[in-house]
Coordinates of C-alpha atoms in Angstrom, one line a residue:
M1375 CA 91.4 87.4 104.5
K1376 CA 90.1 90.0 106.7
E1377 CA 88.2 93.0 105.0
R1378 CA 90.1 96.2 105.0
E1379 CA 87.9 97.8 107.7
R1380 CA 88.7 95.0 110.1
R1381 CA 92.4 94.8 109.4
Q1382 CA 95.3 96.5 111.4
G1383 CA 98.1 97.5 108.8
I1384 CA 101.6 96.8 109.9
V1385 CA 104.4 99.0 109.3
L1386 CA 107.7 97.0 108.9
V1387 CA 111.2 98.2 108.5
N1388 CA 114.1 96.0 107.4
T1389 CA 117.4 97.7 107.9
G1390 CA 121.1 97.1 108.8
E1391 CA 124.5 96.3 107.0
G1392 CA 123.6 92.5 106.3
K1393 CA 122.1 91.0 103.3
G1394 CA 118.4 90.1 103.2
K1395 CA 116.4 93.2 103.7
S1396 CA 114.8 93.5 100.4
S1397 CA 114.6 89.7 100.1
S1398 CA 112.6 89.3 103.2
A1399 CA 110.3 92.1 102.1
L1400 CA 109.8 90.5 98.7
G1401 CA 109.1 87.1 100.3
M1402 CA 106.1 89.3 102.1
V1403 CA 105.3 90.6 98.7
F1404 CA 104.6 87.2 97.3
R1405 CA 102.9 86.1 100.6
A1406 CA 100.4 89.0 100.5
A1407 CA 100.0 88.5 96.6
G1408 CA 99.1 84.7 97.3
W1409 CA 96.4 85.6 99.7
G1410 CA 94.9 87.8 97.0
M1411 CA 95.9 91.3 98.3
K1412 CA 96.7 94.0 95.7
V1413 CA 100.5 94.8 96.1
C1414 CA 102.7 97.7 94.9
V1415 CA 106.5 97.5 94.7
I1416 CA 108.4 100.8 94.4
Q1417 CA 112.1 100.4 94.2
Y1418 CA 114.0 103.6 95.0
I1419 CA 117.8 102.9 94.4
K1420 CA 118.0 99.8 92.0
G1421 CA 118.5 100.4 88.3
K1422 CA 116.7 99.3 85.4
W1423 CA 118.1 95.7 85.1
Q1424 CA 115.9 92.6 85.4
T1425 CA 115.6 90.7 88.5
G1426 CA 114.3 87.2 89.3
E1427 CA 111.8 88.7 91.7
Q1428 CA 110.5 91.1 89.2
K1429 CA 110.3 88.4 86.5
A1430 CA 108.2 86.1 89.0
A1431 CA 106.0 89.2 89.9
E1432 CA 104.9 89.5 86.2
R1433 CA 103.1 86.0 86.7
F1434 CA 100.8 87.7 89.2
D1435 CA 97.9 90.0 88.1
N1436 CA 97.9 91.5 91.7
I1437 CA 101.5 92.8 91.9
E1438 CA 102.2 96.1 90.3
W1439 CA 106.1 96.8 90.2
H1440 CA 108.0 100.0 89.6
V1441 CA 111.7 100.4 89.2
L1442 CA 112.4 104.1 89.4
G1443 CA 115.8 104.6 90.8
D1444 CA 118.9 105.8 89.1
G1445 CA 121.0 102.8 90.1
F1446 CA 123.4 102.2 92.9
T1447 CA 123.9 105.8 94.1
W1448 CA 126.8 105.4 96.5
D1449 CA 129.0 105.9 93.4
T1450 CA 127.1 109.1 92.4
K1451 CA 128.6 111.6 90.1
N1452 CA 125.4 113.8 90.4
P1453 CA 124.0 114.1 93.9
E1454 CA 121.5 116.8 92.8
Q1455 CA 120.0 114.4 90.3
D1456 CA 119.9 111.7 93.0
I1457 CA 117.9 114.1 95.3
K1458 CA 115.7 115.1 92.6
T1459 CA 114.9 111.5 91.5
S1460 CA 114.4 110.4 95.2
R1461 CA 111.9 113.3 95.8
E1462 CA 109.9 112.4 92.7
I1463 CA 109.8 108.7 93.6
W1464 CA 108.5 109.7 97.2
E1465 CA 105.8 112.0 95.7
F1466 CA 104.8 109.0 93.5
S1467 CA 104.9 106.6 96.5
K1468 CA 102.5 108.9 98.4
Q1469 CA 100.1 109.1 95.4
K1470 CA 100.1 105.3 95.3
I1471 CA 99.5 104.8 99.1
L1472 CA 96.8 107.6 99.2
S1473 CA 95.0 106.0 96.2
E1474 CA 93.9 103.3 98.6
E1475 CA 94.3 100.8 95.6
Y1476 CA 96.7 98.4 97.4
D1477 CA 96.6 96.4 100.5
F1478 CA 100.4 96.1 100.7
V1479 CA 103.2 98.6 99.7
L1480 CA 106.9 98.0 99.5
L1481 CA 109.1 101.1 99.5
D1482 CA 112.3 99.0 98.6
E1483 CA 115.4 100.9 99.7
I1484 CA 113.7 104.1 100.7
N1485 CA 116.0 104.0 103.9
Y1486 CA 119.0 104.9 101.9
C1487 CA 117.3 108.1 100.9
C1488 CA 117.0 109.1 104.5
G1489 CA 120.7 108.0 105.3
Y1490 CA 121.9 110.4 102.5
N1491 CA 119.3 113.2 103.8
W1492 CA 117.6 113.1 100.6
I1493 CA 114.1 112.7 102.2
S1494 CA 113.8 113.3 105.8
G1495 CA 112.9 110.7 108.3
Q1496 CA 110.4 112.9 110.0
E1497 CA 108.6 113.6 106.9
I1498 CA 108.2 109.8 106.1
A1499 CA 107.1 109.2 109.7
D1500 CA 104.6 112.0 109.6
F1501 CA 103.2 110.6 106.4
I1502 CA 102.8 107.0 107.9
T1503 CA 101.2 108.4 111.1
N1504 CA 99.0 110.8 109.6
E1505 CA 98.0 109.8 106.2
K1506 CA 98.7 106.1 105.5
P1507 CA 95.6 104.1 105.5
A1508 CA 95.2 102.3 108.7
W1509 CA 94.5 99.0 107.1
M1510 CA 97.4 99.0 104.7
H1511 CA 100.7 97.1 105.2
L1512 CA 103.8 99.1 104.5
V1513 CA 107.4 97.7 104.3
L1514 CA 110.5 100.1 104.1
T1515 CA 113.9 98.5 103.3
G1516 CA 117.4 99.7 103.1
R1517 CA 120.5 100.6 105.5
N1518 CA 120.4 103.5 107.6
A1519 CA 116.6 103.7 108.6
A1520 CA 115.8 107.1 110.3
P1521 CA 115.1 107.0 113.9
E1522 CA 111.8 108.7 113.3
V1523 CA 110.6 105.9 111.0
I1524 CA 111.8 103.2 113.5
E1525 CA 109.8 104.9 116.2
V1526 CA 106.5 104.7 114.2
A1527 CA 106.9 101.2 112.9
H1528 CA 105.4 98.3 114.4
T1529 CA 108.2 95.7 113.4
V1530 CA 111.8 96.7 112.9
T1531 CA 114.6 94.2 112.0
E1532 CA 118.1 94.9 111.8
M1533 CA 120.1 92.6 109.4
T1534 CA 123.7 92.1 110.6
K1535 CA 126.4 91.0 108.3
I1536 CA 128.8 88.4 109.6
K1537 CA 130.4 87.8 106.3
H1538 CA 129.3 88.1 102.7
A1539 CA 130.5 86.1 99.6
Y1540 CA 131.5 89.5 97.7
G1541 CA 134.2 89.9 100.5
Q1542 CA 135.7 86.7 99.3
G1543 CA 135.8 87.9 95.6
I1544 CA 132.5 86.2 94.7
K1545 CA 130.4 88.2 92.4
A1546 CA 126.5 88.6 92.8
A1547 CA 125.0 85.3 91.9
Q1548 CA 122.0 85.1 89.7
G1549 CA 119.0 83.6 91.5
V1550 CA 120.5 84.5 94.8
E1551 CA 121.1 88.2 94.7
F1552 CA 119.2 89.2 91.7

């Protein structure tokens, strides 16, 4: 593995209506951890329930995992609380990134926060451009990625939904969706 000083950090964005944004990012988390990188996962929207990925991450001493969201916020009854929580998670994320303790950071579902105007895309883009360590890999997931974030990212993938099991009345499957 290249030393930090010789590494070009990559900023990746996974967005779109289709399934697989977080799953793809979590594949990268485990890939980075497998190479011995120190990884930090920060989840913005997901609630406090256990997922298979989080259980697997517990087996790695080089993955730090934070589930900080209030749950699925599109059904929110308290938008002020959602804004407050998102802003607190963003401040926490910046601290983790600026600590320079990690080689790879995943901001899972942060793009939703931009889509709901809880955190501005310009604010995130400015932080990435001006403050993120150049050697650090950073992945941002979720629908509605801000144009400003897309502009500063090195790699952007838009997941397109063709069809989804939920549309056929099939509930989320353990081991596939969580």
